[in-house]
PDB file of C-alpha atoms in Angstrom:
ATOM      1  CA  UNK A   1     116.151 167.464 -53.195  1.00 49.00           C
ATOM      2  CA  UNK A   2     113.549 169.853 -51.842  1.00 52.00           C
ATOM      3  CA  UNK A   3     110.666 170.656 -54.171  1.00 51.00           C
ATOM      4  CA  UNK A   4     109.432 174.234 -54.184  1.00 52.00           C
ATOM      5  CA  UNK A   5     105.778 173.254 -54.068  1.00 51.00           C
ATOM      6  CA  UNK A   6     104.430 176.730 -53.392  1.00 48.00           C
ATOM      7  CA  UNK A   7     106.039 178.163 -56.509  1.00 48.00           C
ATOM      8  CA  UNK A   8     104.827 175.261 -58.610  1.00 51.00           C
ATOM      9  CA  UNK A   9     101.166 175.575 -57.661  1.00 50.00           C
ATOM     10  CA  UNK A  10     100.998 179.337 -57.082  1.00 55.00           C
ATOM     11  CA  UNK A  11      98.909 180.781 -59.970  1.00 56.00           C
ATOM     12  CA  UNK A  12     101.005 183.944 -59.815  1.00 56.00           C
ATOM     13  CA  UNK A  13     104.234 182.056 -60.505  1.00 59.00           C
ATOM     14  CA  UNK A  14     105.822 183.846 -63.493  1.00 68.00           C
ATOM     15  CA  UNK A  15     106.140 180.758 -65.706  1.00 67.00           C
ATOM     16  CA  UNK A  16     103.328 181.920 -68.003  1.00 66.00           C
ATOM     17  CA  UNK A  17     104.972 185.309 -68.462  1.00 72.00           C
ATOM     18  CA  UNK A  18     108.410 184.045 -69.464  1.00 72.00           C
ATOM     19  CA  UNK A  19     107.776 184.300 -73.223  1.00 75.00           C
ATOM     20  CA  UNK A  20     104.959 186.869 -73.154  1.00 79.00           C
ATOM     21  CA  UNK A  21     106.521 189.201 -75.722  1.00 81.00           C
ATOM     22  CA  UNK A  22     107.231 186.406 -78.198  1.00 81.00           C
ATOM     23  CA  UNK A  23     103.809 184.818 -77.771  1.00 80.00           C
ATOM     24  CA  UNK A  24     101.733 187.966 -78.124  1.00 82.00           C
ATOM     25  CA  UNK A  25     103.722 188.867 -81.233  1.00 84.00           C
ATOM     26  CA  UNK A  26     102.179 185.890 -83.060  1.00 90.00           C
ATOM     27  CA  UNK A  27      99.305 187.025 -85.259  1.00 92.00           C
ATOM     28  CA  UNK A  28      95.928 186.067 -83.799  1.00 93.00           C
ATOM     29  CA  UNK A  29      92.578 186.623 -85.479  1.00 95.00           C
ATOM     30  CA  UNK A  30      89.153 186.160 -83.876  1.00 93.00           C
ATOM     31  CA  UNK A  31      86.094 184.817 -85.685  1.00 94.00           C
ATOM     32  CA  UNK A  32      82.464 183.998 -84.892  1.00 92.00           C
ATOM     33  CA  UNK A  33      81.444 180.435 -85.750  1.00 93.00           C
ATOM     34  CA  UNK A  34      78.380 178.181 -85.589  1.00 84.00           C
ATOM     35  CA  UNK A  35      74.988 177.922 -87.209  1.00 70.00           C
ATOM     36  CA  UNK A  36      72.829 176.230 -84.563  1.00 61.00           C
ATOM     37  CA  UNK A  37      70.020 177.963 -82.663  1.00 59.00           C
ATOM     38  CA  UNK A  38      72.277 178.227 -79.614  1.00 56.00           C
ATOM     39  CA  UNK A  39      74.879 180.074 -81.656  1.00 54.00           C
ATOM     40  CA  UNK A  40      72.275 182.457 -83.066  1.00 57.00           C
ATOM     41  CA  UNK A  41      71.263 183.444 -79.543  1.00 60.00           C
ATOM     42  CA  UNK A  42      74.825 183.989 -78.329  1.00 64.00           C
ATOM     43  CA  UNK A  43      77.758 184.573 -80.642  1.00 74.00           C
ATOM     44  CA  UNK A  44      80.594 182.220 -79.885  1.00 90.00           C
ATOM     45  CA  UNK A  45      84.124 182.785 -81.074  1.00 93.00           C
ATOM     46  CA  UNK A  46      87.387 181.084 -81.888  1.00 96.00           C
ATOM     47  CA  UNK A  47      90.936 182.369 -82.218  1.00 95.00           C
ATOM     48  CA  UNK A  48      93.279 181.447 -85.044  1.00 96.00           C
ATOM     49  CA  UNK A  49      97.031 181.645 -84.436  1.00 95.00           C
ATOM     50  CA  UNK A  50      98.887 182.151 -87.703  1.00 93.00           C
ATOM     51  CA  UNK A  51     102.406 180.941 -88.446  1.00 86.00           C
ATOM     52  CA  UNK A  52     104.712 183.933 -88.910  1.00 77.00           C
ATOM     53  CA  UNK A  53     106.591 182.742 -92.007  1.00 70.00           C
ATOM     54  CA  UNK A  54     104.622 181.547 -95.083  1.00 65.00           C
ATOM     55  CA  UNK A  55     105.677 178.288 -96.678  1.00 62.00           C
ATOM     56  CA  UNK A  56     108.238 178.705 -99.447  1.00 61.00           C
ATOM     57  CA  UNK A  57     108.098 175.150-100.769  1.00 62.00           C
ATOM     58  CA  UNK A  58     104.460 175.158-101.845  1.00 62.00           C
ATOM     59  CA  UNK A  59     103.342 172.862 -99.049  1.00 66.00           C
ATOM     60  CA  UNK A  60     100.330 173.740 -96.932  1.00 73.00           C
ATOM     61  CA  UNK A  61     100.532 173.596 -93.166  1.00 82.00           C
ATOM     62  CA  UNK A  62      98.761 171.223 -90.801  1.00 88.00           C
ATOM     63  CA  UNK A  63      95.946 172.585 -88.647  1.00 92.00           C
ATOM     64  CA  UNK A  64      95.576 171.957 -84.920  1.00 93.00           C
ATOM     65  CA  UNK A  65      92.297 172.623 -83.085  1.00 94.00           C
ATOM     66  CA  UNK A  66      92.466 172.695 -79.284  1.00 95.00           C
ATOM     67  CA  UNK A  67      89.397 172.351 -77.038  1.00 95.00           C
ATOM     68  CA  UNK A  68      90.187 173.314 -73.438  1.00 92.00           C
ATOM     69  CA  UNK A  69      88.693 171.775 -70.306  1.00 90.00           C
ATOM     70  CA  UNK A  70      86.745 173.324 -67.461  1.00 88.00           C
ATOM     71  CA  UNK A  71      84.426 170.771 -65.920  1.00 89.00           C
ATOM     72  CA  UNK A  72      81.707 171.585 -68.497  1.00 90.00           C
ATOM     73  CA  UNK A  73      80.880 174.754 -66.524  1.00 91.00           C
ATOM     74  CA  UNK A  74      83.664 177.246 -67.221  1.00 90.00           C
ATOM     75  CA  UNK A  75      86.644 178.146 -69.354  1.00 89.00           C
ATOM     76  CA  UNK A  76      87.722 180.638 -71.971  1.00 88.00           C
ATOM     77  CA  UNK A  77      89.997 180.813 -74.962  1.00 90.00           C
ATOM     78  CA  UNK A  78      91.286 184.032 -73.337  1.00 85.00           C
ATOM     79  CA  UNK A  79      92.170 184.251 -69.663  1.00 72.00           C
ATOM     80  CA  UNK A  80      90.499 186.874 -67.523  1.00 66.00           C
ATOM     81  CA  UNK A  81      93.638 188.668 -66.336  1.00 67.00           C
ATOM     82  CA  UNK A  82      97.446 188.339 -66.452  1.00 68.00           C
ATOM     83  CA  UNK A  83      99.111 185.901 -66.322  1.00 68.00           C
ATOM     84  CA  UNK A  84      96.091 183.703 -67.092  1.00 68.00           C
ATOM     85  CA  UNK A  85      95.513 185.553 -70.357  1.00 72.00           C
ATOM     86  CA  UNK A  86      98.444 183.561 -71.735  1.00 77.00           C
ATOM     87  CA  UNK A  87      97.313 180.030 -70.839  1.00 78.00           C
ATOM     88  CA  UNK A  88      95.883 179.198 -74.258  1.00 83.00           C
ATOM     89  CA  UNK A  89      97.724 181.972 -76.079  1.00 86.00           C
ATOM     90  CA  UNK A  90     100.968 180.221 -75.161  1.00 87.00           C
ATOM     91  CA  UNK A  91      99.677 176.996 -76.691  1.00 90.00           C
ATOM     92  CA  UNK A  92      98.473 178.706 -79.863  1.00 92.00           C
ATOM     93  CA  UNK A  93     101.687 180.659 -80.299  1.00 91.00           C
ATOM     94  CA  UNK A  94     103.873 177.627 -79.551  1.00 90.00           C
ATOM     95  CA  UNK A  95     102.436 175.572 -82.398  1.00 92.00           C
ATOM     96  CA  UNK A  96     102.015 178.515 -84.788  1.00 93.00           C
ATOM     97  CA  UNK A  97     105.703 179.378 -84.503  1.00 90.00           C
ATOM     98  CA  UNK A  98     106.432 175.797 -85.568  1.00 89.00           C
ATOM     99  CA  UNK A  99     104.380 176.061 -88.738  1.00 89.00           C
ATOM    100  CA  UNK A 100     101.061 174.677 -87.483  1.00 92.00           C
ATOM    101  CA  UNK A 101      97.957 176.816 -87.930  1.00 94.00           C
ATOM    102  CA  UNK A 102      96.317 176.636 -84.497  1.00 95.00           C
ATOM    103  CA  UNK A 103      92.682 177.214 -83.553  1.00 96.00           C
ATOM    104  CA  UNK A 104      91.316 177.631 -80.009  1.00 96.00           C
ATOM    105  CA  UNK A 105      87.492 177.785 -79.898  1.00 96.00           C
ATOM    106  CA  UNK A 106      85.191 178.698 -77.045  1.00 95.00           C
ATOM    107  CA  UNK A 107      82.129 176.506 -76.495  1.00 94.00           C
ATOM    108  CA  UNK A 108      78.926 176.700 -74.447  1.00 92.00           C
ATOM    109  CA  UNK A 109      78.700 175.521 -70.835  1.00 93.00           C
ATOM    110  CA  UNK A 110      76.100 173.918 -68.625  1.00 90.00           C
ATOM    111  CA  UNK A 111      73.588 174.785 -67.270  1.00 91.00           C
ATOM    112  CA  UNK A 112      72.816 177.016 -70.277  1.00 89.00           C
ATOM    113  CA  UNK A 113      72.962 174.004 -72.621  1.00 87.00           C
ATOM    114  CA  UNK A 114      72.170 170.300 -72.506  1.00 87.00           C
ATOM    115  CA  UNK A 115      73.797 167.246 -74.089  1.00 88.00           C
ATOM    116  CA  UNK A 116      74.928 167.015 -76.862  1.00 88.00           C
ATOM    117  CA  UNK A 117      75.133 170.751 -77.526  1.00 90.00           C
ATOM    118  CA  UNK A 118      78.747 170.944 -76.350  1.00 90.00           C
ATOM    119  CA  UNK A 119      79.620 168.332 -78.965  1.00 90.00           C
ATOM    120  CA  UNK A 120      77.670 170.325 -81.541  1.00 91.00           C
ATOM    121  CA  UNK A 121      79.980 173.241 -80.772  1.00 93.00           C
ATOM    122  CA  UNK A 122      82.971 170.998 -81.475  1.00 92.00           C
ATOM    123  CA  UNK A 123      81.424 169.927 -84.770  1.00 90.00           C
ATOM    124  CA  UNK A 124      80.612 173.497 -85.777  1.00 92.00           C
ATOM    125  CA  UNK A 125      84.098 174.711 -84.900  1.00 94.00           C
ATOM    126  CA  UNK A 126      85.626 171.965 -87.051  1.00 91.00           C
ATOM    127  CA  UNK A 127      83.219 172.734 -89.885  1.00 90.00           C
ATOM    128  CA  UNK A 128      84.293 176.366 -89.711  1.00 92.00           C
ATOM    129  CA  UNK A 129      87.937 175.306 -89.888  1.00 92.00           C
ATOM    130  CA  UNK A 130      87.363 173.086 -92.932  1.00 88.00           C
ATOM    131  CA  UNK A 131      85.335 175.749 -94.740  1.00 89.00           C
ATOM    132  CA  UNK A 132      87.408 178.820 -93.933  1.00 91.00           C
ATOM    133  CA  UNK A 133      91.018 177.739 -93.451  1.00 90.00           C
ATOM    134  CA  UNK A 134      91.494 175.535 -96.504  1.00 81.00           C
ATOM    135  CA  UNK A 135      93.576 178.226 -98.210  1.00 82.00           C
ATOM    136  CA  UNK A 136      95.698 179.040 -95.155  1.00 83.00           C
ATOM    137  CA  UNK A 137      96.278 175.457 -94.035  1.00 84.00           C
ATOM    138  CA  UNK A 138      95.727 171.878 -95.155  1.00 83.00           C
ATOM    139  CA  UNK A 139      92.078 171.135 -94.343  1.00 78.00           C
ATOM    140  CA  UNK A 140      92.711 167.450 -95.055  1.00 77.00           C
ATOM    141  CA  UNK A 141      95.206 167.335 -92.186  1.00 83.00           C
ATOM    142  CA  UNK A 142      93.322 168.652 -89.164  1.00 86.00           C
ATOM    143  CA  UNK A 143      94.359 167.411 -85.727  1.00 88.00           C
ATOM    144  CA  UNK A 144      92.199 167.725 -82.623  1.00 89.00           C
ATOM    145  CA  UNK A 145      93.824 168.143 -79.225  1.00 90.00           C
ATOM    146  CA  UNK A 146      91.460 168.316 -76.262  1.00 90.00           C
ATOM    147  CA  UNK A 147      91.640 168.424 -72.492  1.00 89.00           C
ATOM    148  CA  UNK A 148      89.162 167.070 -69.941  1.00 89.00           C
ATOM    149  CA  UNK A 149      85.635 168.352 -70.701  1.00 91.00           C
ATOM    150  CA  UNK A 150      86.799 169.515 -74.120  1.00 92.00           C
ATOM    151  CA  UNK A 151      87.979 165.970 -74.792  1.00 89.00           C
ATOM    152  CA  UNK A 152      84.644 164.511 -73.720  1.00 90.00           C
ATOM    153  CA  UNK A 153      82.825 166.825 -76.131  1.00 92.00           C
ATOM    154  CA  UNK A 154      85.262 165.971 -78.936  1.00 90.00           C
ATOM    155  CA  UNK A 155      85.019 162.200 -78.461  1.00 87.00           C
ATOM    156  CA  UNK A 156      81.222 162.401 -78.082  1.00 88.00           C
ATOM    157  CA  UNK A 157      81.073 164.239 -81.392  1.00 86.00           C
ATOM    158  CA  UNK A 158      83.113 161.488 -83.030  1.00 81.00           C
ATOM    159  CA  UNK A 159      80.940 158.735 -81.557  1.00 82.00           C
ATOM    160  CA  UNK A 160      77.628 160.331 -82.573  1.00 82.00           C
ATOM    161  CA  UNK A 161      77.159 159.495 -86.243  1.00 74.00           C
ATOM    162  CA  UNK A 162      74.533 162.256 -86.511  1.00 75.00           C
ATOM    163  CA  UNK A 163      77.225 164.833 -85.675  1.00 74.00           C
ATOM    164  CA  UNK A 164      80.167 163.200 -87.434  1.00 67.00           C
ATOM    165  CA  UNK A 165      79.050 163.801 -91.016  1.00 62.00           C
ATOM    166  CA  UNK A 166      80.650 163.709 -94.430  1.00 52.00           C
ATOM    167  CA  UNK A 167      82.535 167.049 -94.376  1.00 58.00           C
ATOM    168  CA  UNK A 168      84.919 165.381 -91.932  1.00 57.00           C
ATOM    169  CA  UNK A 169      85.618 162.315 -94.089  1.00 49.00           C
ATOM    170  CA  UNK A 170      89.054 163.476 -95.303  1.00 49.00           C
ATOM    171  CA  UNK A 171      90.294 164.473 -91.864  1.00 51.00           C
ATOM    172  CA  UNK A 172      93.108 162.764 -90.023  1.00 46.00           C
ATOM    173  CA  UNK A 173      92.286 162.984 -86.345  1.00 49.00           C
ATOM    174  CA  UNK A 174      94.865 162.786 -83.576  1.00 47.00           C
ATOM    175  CA  UNK A 175      93.456 162.332 -80.075  1.00 46.00           C
ATOM    176  CA  UNK A 176      95.376 162.952 -76.878  1.00 45.00           C
ATOM    177  CA  UNK A 177      93.179 161.528 -74.173  1.00 44.00           C
ATOM    178  CA  UNK A 178      93.173 162.525 -70.529  1.00 43.00           C
ATOM    179  CA  UNK A 179      94.182 159.472 -68.528  1.00 37.00           C
ATOM    180  CA  UNK A 180      91.662 160.241 -65.812  1.00 38.00           C
ATOM    181  CA  UNK A 181      88.681 160.990 -68.024  1.00 40.00           C
ATOM    182  CA  UNK A 182      89.057 159.377 -71.437  1.00 40.00           C
ATOM    183  CA  UNK A 183      91.259 156.319 -71.065  1.00 40.00           C
ATOM    184  CA  UNK A 184      90.328 153.717 -73.695  1.00 37.00           C
ATOM    185  CA  UNK A 185      87.731 156.086 -75.150  1.00 41.00           C
ATOM    186  CA  UNK A 186      89.530 156.744 -78.410  1.00 42.00           C
ATOM    187  CA  UNK A 187      89.001 153.441 -80.232  1.00 42.00           C
ATOM    188  CA  UNK A 188      87.284 154.231 -83.553  1.00 42.00           C
ATOM    189  CA  UNK A 189      83.811 152.773 -84.189  1.00 42.00           C
ATOM    190  CA  UNK A 190      83.139 150.967 -87.490  1.00 40.00           C
ATOM    191  CA  UNK A 191      82.068 154.042 -89.479  1.00 42.00           C
ATOM    192  CA  UNK A 192      85.557 155.543 -89.012  1.00 40.00           C
ATOM    193  CA  UNK A 193      87.108 152.942 -91.301  1.00 41.00           C
ATOM    194  CA  UNK A 194      88.157 155.551 -93.871  1.00 44.00           C
ATOM    195  CA  UNK A 195      90.029 157.722 -91.393  1.00 42.00           C
ATOM    196  CA  UNK A 196      93.737 157.680 -90.710  1.00 45.00           C
ATOM    197  CA  UNK A 197      93.472 157.261 -86.949  1.00 42.00           C
ATOM    198  CA  UNK A 198      96.330 157.938 -84.551  1.00 46.00           C
ATOM    199  CA  UNK A 199      95.814 157.717 -80.800  1.00 44.00           C
ATOM    200  CA  UNK A 200      98.132 158.880 -78.075  1.00 44.00           C
ATOM    201  CA  UNK A 201      97.239 158.109 -74.472  1.00 39.00           C
ATOM    202  CA  UNK A 202      98.255 160.939 -72.167  1.00 36.00           C
TER     203      UNK A 202
END
């Protein structure tokens, strides 16, 4: 069997565009979040992908928050140009169409910030979710999915007790760790004893 390597790695390969119409039809709203000094100097945003059909059985929907990677220096919740504008939109739409309220935040990059400000962005995004989406989704069932640098920021936030404060106590956190960056980094420290903790090694 001959693999078509060029088509697989070519960024212009039309895979991202296959379901463009269906994905962009999913309702997406954009919001400013964050209360730190860094946020006050530069507004930072997140996108919420809404499920198209409201629940008819009275149950609230789970919430998924995705933090993308980018080597700590780059990235965007929205791609710069087609087909890259669908990279995270595809993810948001995929889960939203399956009844999961999905949030994709931006966060600050180095060298404009220093540690642990990226993790503060993760905390502030999750605080925004808990405070603003409790009527649209189940704020006691928030799952965090993160890739590469986004995963490092998310795990650092969880490990820093000063950032992981009481508003997160009811959350159930699911971590999908990058095998190359975060292997064995998802074991909960002692102060997580009240959490329902599920880990999935990628």
